[in-house]
Short mmCIF file of C-alpha atoms in Angstrom, two decimals:
data_model
loop_
_atom_site.label_atom_id
_atom_site.label_comp_id
_atom_site.label_asym_id
_atom_site.label_seq_id
_atom_site.Cartn_x
_atom_site.Cartn_y
_atom_site.Cartn_z
CA PRO A 24 70.39 75.46 121.91
CA VAL A 25 74.96 74.74 121.90
CA CYS A 26 76.29 77.87 120.13
CA LEU A 27 78.33 76.96 117.99
CA SER A 28 80.71 78.66 116.57
CA VAL A 29 84.81 79.07 116.01
CA THR A 30 87.37 80.31 117.72
CA VAL A 31 90.47 82.35 116.95
CA SER A 32 93.90 82.89 118.61
CA SER A 33 97.21 83.61 118.22
CA SER A 34 99.69 82.37 121.38
CA LYS A 35 102.40 85.59 119.98
CA PRO A 36 100.41 88.26 119.59
CA LYS A 37 102.95 90.72 119.01
CA VAL A 38 106.69 89.38 117.22
CA GLU A 39 109.98 90.54 116.76
CA VAL A 40 112.62 89.42 113.98
CA HIS A 41 115.56 90.71 111.92
CA GLU A 42 115.72 91.24 108.57
CA HIS A 43 116.33 88.36 106.54
CA THR A 44 115.61 86.16 109.94
CA ASP A 45 111.86 83.53 108.96
CA ALA A 46 109.11 85.68 110.84
CA VAL A 47 106.52 82.59 111.96
CA LEU A 48 102.88 84.76 113.05
CA ALA A 49 101.24 82.33 115.13
CA CYS A 50 96.90 81.51 114.90
CA GLU A 51 95.39 79.00 116.45
CA PHE A 52 91.28 78.52 115.98
CA ARG A 53 88.89 75.25 116.78
CA THR A 54 85.68 74.78 114.90
CA GLU A 55 82.50 72.56 117.21
CA LYS A 56 80.52 71.35 113.97
CA ASP A 57 82.91 72.24 110.48
CA GLN A 58 86.17 70.85 109.44
CA SER A 59 87.34 72.24 106.97
CA PRO A 60 87.36 76.31 107.87
CA ARG A 61 88.39 78.07 105.21
CA ILE A 62 91.63 79.95 106.21
CA GLU A 63 93.36 83.21 104.89
CA TRP A 64 95.45 85.46 105.59
CA LYS A 65 95.25 89.83 105.55
CA LYS A 66 97.90 92.40 105.98
CA LYS A 67 96.71 96.59 106.74
CA GLY A 68 98.27 98.96 105.20
CA LYS A 69 97.12 101.79 103.68
CA GLY A 70 94.93 99.64 102.38
CA VAL A 71 93.97 95.96 103.38
CA THR A 72 95.78 93.49 100.47
CA PHE A 73 95.19 89.44 100.77
CA VAL A 74 98.50 87.41 101.55
CA TYR A 75 97.13 84.15 101.72
CA PHE A 76 93.75 83.52 99.87
CA ASN A 77 91.64 80.76 97.92
CA ASN A 78 94.60 77.91 99.10
CA LYS A 79 97.16 79.35 97.40
CA PHE A 80 99.59 82.90 97.90
CA THR A 81 99.31 85.87 96.42
CA SER A 82 101.90 87.46 94.18
CA SER A 83 104.45 89.06 96.72
CA TYR A 84 104.31 86.21 99.25
CA ALA A 85 104.66 83.05 97.27
CA GLY A 86 107.84 81.40 96.89
CA ARG A 87 108.24 82.96 100.41
CA ALA A 88 105.73 81.79 102.66
CA LYS A 89 104.53 78.52 103.77
CA ILE A 90 100.97 78.05 105.78
CA GLU A 91 100.37 74.60 108.50
CA GLY A 92 97.34 74.86 110.13
CA ALA A 93 96.70 78.92 110.18
CA THR A 94 100.13 79.54 111.88
CA LEU A 95 102.24 81.75 108.63
CA THR A 96 105.56 81.76 108.04
CA ILE A 97 107.58 83.86 105.68
CA HIS A 98 110.67 83.82 104.47
CA SER A 99 113.57 86.20 104.60
CA VAL A 100 111.16 89.18 105.81
CA THR A 101 111.98 92.73 105.42
CA GLN A 102 110.97 95.56 106.53
CA LYS A 103 108.40 96.58 103.99
CA ASP A 104 107.08 92.73 105.68
CA SER A 105 106.86 95.67 109.61
CA GLY A 106 102.48 94.97 109.78
CA GLU A 107 99.90 94.81 111.18
CA TYR A 108 98.39 90.81 110.29
CA ARG A 109 95.37 88.99 110.33
CA CYS A 110 94.31 85.96 110.60
CA GLU A 111 90.49 84.90 109.63
CA VAL A 112 88.80 81.66 109.93
CA THR A 113 85.33 80.93 108.42
CA ALA A 114 83.50 77.82 110.01
CA SER A 115 80.58 78.42 106.98
CA GLU A 116 79.71 75.43 109.42
CA ASP A 117 78.97 77.26 112.76
CA HIS A 118 76.94 79.24 114.20
CA VAL A 119 79.57 81.92 114.90
CA ASN A 120 81.07 81.25 110.90
CA LEU A 121 83.79 84.26 111.22
CA GLY A 122 86.74 84.49 113.61
CA GLU A 123 89.84 86.80 113.95
CA ALA A 124 93.24 86.74 115.02
CA ILE A 125 96.11 89.88 115.08
CA VAL A 126 99.45 89.91 114.57
CA THR A 127 101.40 93.04 115.71
CA LEU A 128 105.46 91.93 112.87
CA ASN A 129 107.64 94.37 113.63
CA VAL A 130 111.05 93.79 111.58
CA LEU A 131 113.74 94.77 113.14
CA VAL A 132 116.86 96.17 111.42
CA PRO A 133 120.77 96.79 112.04
CA PRO A 134 121.99 100.12 111.36
CA HIS A 135 122.97 100.91 107.95
CA VAL A 136 125.89 103.64 106.73
CA PRO A 137 124.22 107.11 106.94
CA SER A 138 124.48 109.66 104.66
CA CYS A 139 126.93 113.37 106.59
CA GLU A 140 127.00 116.65 105.52
CA VAL A 141 130.65 118.22 106.21
CA PRO A 142 130.91 121.52 104.02
CA SER A 143 134.78 121.15 102.07
CA SER A 144 135.12 124.67 103.84
CA VAL A 145 133.84 127.87 106.05
CA PHE A 146 135.19 131.08 107.43
CA VAL A 147 136.01 131.51 110.19
CA GLY A 148 132.96 132.69 112.52
CA SER A 149 130.13 131.17 110.63
CA GLY A 150 127.78 129.58 112.19
CA LEU A 151 127.45 125.18 110.72
CA GLU A 152 125.87 122.82 111.34
CA LEU A 153 126.62 118.82 109.60
CA HIS A 154 124.00 116.62 109.54
CA CYS A 155 123.57 112.52 109.76
CA LYS A 156 121.12 110.13 108.91
CA ASP A 157 120.50 106.43 108.52
CA LYS A 158 116.82 106.03 107.63
CA LEU A 159 117.01 102.92 107.17
CA SER A 160 117.95 101.23 111.02
CA VAL A 161 114.68 100.11 113.28
CA PRO A 162 114.79 100.97 115.58
CA PRO A 163 115.70 104.05 114.45
CA ALA A 164 119.67 104.70 115.40
CA THR A 165 121.61 107.05 117.13
CA TYR A 166 124.01 108.89 116.44
CA HIS A 167 127.64 109.92 117.59
CA TRP A 168 130.12 112.30 115.57
CA TYR A 169 134.03 112.03 115.44
CA LYS A 170 136.99 114.48 114.74
CA ASP A 171 139.69 113.18 113.05
CA ASN A 172 138.78 110.03 114.70
CA LYS A 173 137.99 111.62 118.28
CA ALA A 174 134.81 111.40 120.04
CA LEU A 175 132.70 114.35 120.17
CA THR A 176 131.06 115.25 123.17
CA ALA A 177 128.75 117.90 124.02
CA THR A 178 129.95 119.84 127.27
CA ALA A 179 128.66 123.20 128.57
CA ASP A 180 132.42 124.63 128.00
CA THR A 181 132.64 123.55 123.76
CA PRO A 182 131.74 125.32 121.18
CA TYR A 183 129.52 123.55 119.39
CA SER A 184 125.88 121.47 120.31
CA ILE A 185 125.30 117.35 119.38
CA ASP A 186 121.17 116.47 118.98
CA THR A 187 122.48 111.77 119.39
CA ASN A 188 118.85 110.92 118.34
CA LYS A 189 118.45 113.43 115.03
CA GLY A 190 122.09 113.37 114.12
CA THR A 191 122.83 117.37 114.11
CA LEU A 192 125.98 118.56 114.91
CA LYS A 193 126.23 122.85 116.46
CA PHE A 194 128.09 125.79 115.68
CA LYS A 195 127.42 128.85 116.78
CA SER A 196 130.54 130.43 115.47
CA VAL A 197 133.18 127.42 114.01
CA SER A 198 137.43 129.14 114.12
CA LYS A 199 140.63 127.71 113.00
CA THR A 200 140.90 125.41 115.46
CA ASP A 201 137.55 123.21 113.64
CA SER A 202 139.19 122.69 111.00
CA GLY A 203 140.24 118.66 110.65
CA MET A 204 138.17 115.06 110.02
CA TYR A 205 134.55 115.19 110.39
CA ARG A 206 132.18 111.57 110.41
CA CYS A 207 129.31 110.51 112.52
CA GLU A 208 128.45 107.04 113.37
CA SER A 209 124.90 104.60 113.64
CA SER A 210 123.96 102.86 116.03
CA ASN A 211 121.15 100.70 117.19
CA SER A 212 120.37 97.53 119.70
CA VAL A 213 119.86 95.23 116.77
CA GLY A 214 124.19 95.44 115.35
CA ALA A 215 127.24 96.76 114.17
CA PRO A 216 127.08 100.45 114.31
CA LYS A 217 128.05 102.13 110.54
CA SER A 218 130.02 105.58 109.92
CA CYS A 219 130.20 107.26 106.67
CA VAL A 220 134.02 108.06 105.73
CA ALA A 221 135.40 111.48 107.00
CA GLN A 222 135.50 114.46 105.27
CA GLN A 223 137.53 117.44 105.62
CA LEU A 224 136.23 120.20 107.22
CA LYS A 225 138.57 123.65 106.63
CA VAL A 226 138.46 126.87 108.99
CA ILE A 227 139.38 129.92 106.33
CA ASP A 228 139.78 133.28 107.06
CA TYR A 229 137.94 136.18 104.33
CA PRO A 230 139.87 136.68 101.25
CA LEU A 231 141.75 140.17 101.42
CA ASN A 232 139.44 141.62 98.84
CA MET A 233 135.78 140.43 100.69
CA THR A 234 137.39 142.46 104.61
CA ILE A 235 137.97 145.45 102.69
CA LEU A 236 134.64 145.12 100.72
CA ILE A 237 133.45 144.65 104.28
CA ALA A 238 135.58 147.81 105.69
CA GLY A 239 134.02 149.76 102.89
CA ALA A 240 130.67 149.03 103.48
CA ALA A 241 130.67 149.24 107.55
CA GLY A 242 133.36 152.82 106.38
CA PHE A 243 129.68 153.59 104.27
CA VAL A 244 127.54 153.02 106.79
CA THR A 245 129.59 154.79 109.20
CA LEU A 246 130.09 157.73 106.72
CA VAL A 247 125.84 157.47 105.44
CA LEU A 248 124.96 157.85 109.26
CA PHE A 249 126.76 161.32 110.16
CA CYS A 250 125.71 163.02 107.46
CA CYS A 251 122.43 162.22 109.05
CA ILE A 252 123.10 163.44 111.60
CA CYS A 253 124.73 166.29 110.24
CA VAL A 254 121.41 167.26 108.72
CA CYS A 255 119.22 166.72 111.84
CA VAL A 256 121.53 169.00 113.56
CA CYS A 257 120.78 171.35 111.34
CA ARG A 258 118.09 172.08 111.44
CA ARG A 259 117.49 171.70 114.20
CA CYS A 260 119.71 175.07 114.31
CA CYS A 261 117.83 176.70 111.64
CA LYS A 262 115.42 176.39 113.32
CA SER A 263 115.75 178.11 116.61
CA GLU A 264 116.50 180.86 115.03
#
């Protein structure tokens, strides 16, 4: 006997589009007998949700999607639309009556203005770490730091290091020359780079009272150590006598 079955496929199983453009998720099918198969689209996330069911779109897709044959078009996509979609065709009159195709949608997002963490002031000799993050860009952004509008490039001789993937700028020990206006720029392959507003960093000396306090503490510690040594010496002398 001839095996009657429905077959489903996609001519483009991986789709990449820019944010706010249309995404076409191709789905082609063929039935051997059933002329009016049931077509459904589902999206896989934490669970499985319906996109197109019972000849209509669900609430989150209503008014911004259309279907032609079994091909789904989503208008003005956002990052929330990224994910794995499943096209299901049910042909009840065919012997094998269910077929499906998987289409993965990746929505590309250009850089956004990153959040930058730059303290207003720091003491001379202190360690320092500046942070920069753009959580929205897809693919993930890379980062570059600028001081007084000049790009910073880390080498073996510079007093700082830069992680272009994490967006950190680290100083082991800052000096007065590190004072200036700092900003960070995020970039990816999708759109133009974006930069945060430059922020002033001041490297300042310890205040006089702080200096006196540190010196006093150091002197006190020295005095205590000296007394301990004297006591130990005296005890040894007494024991020997």
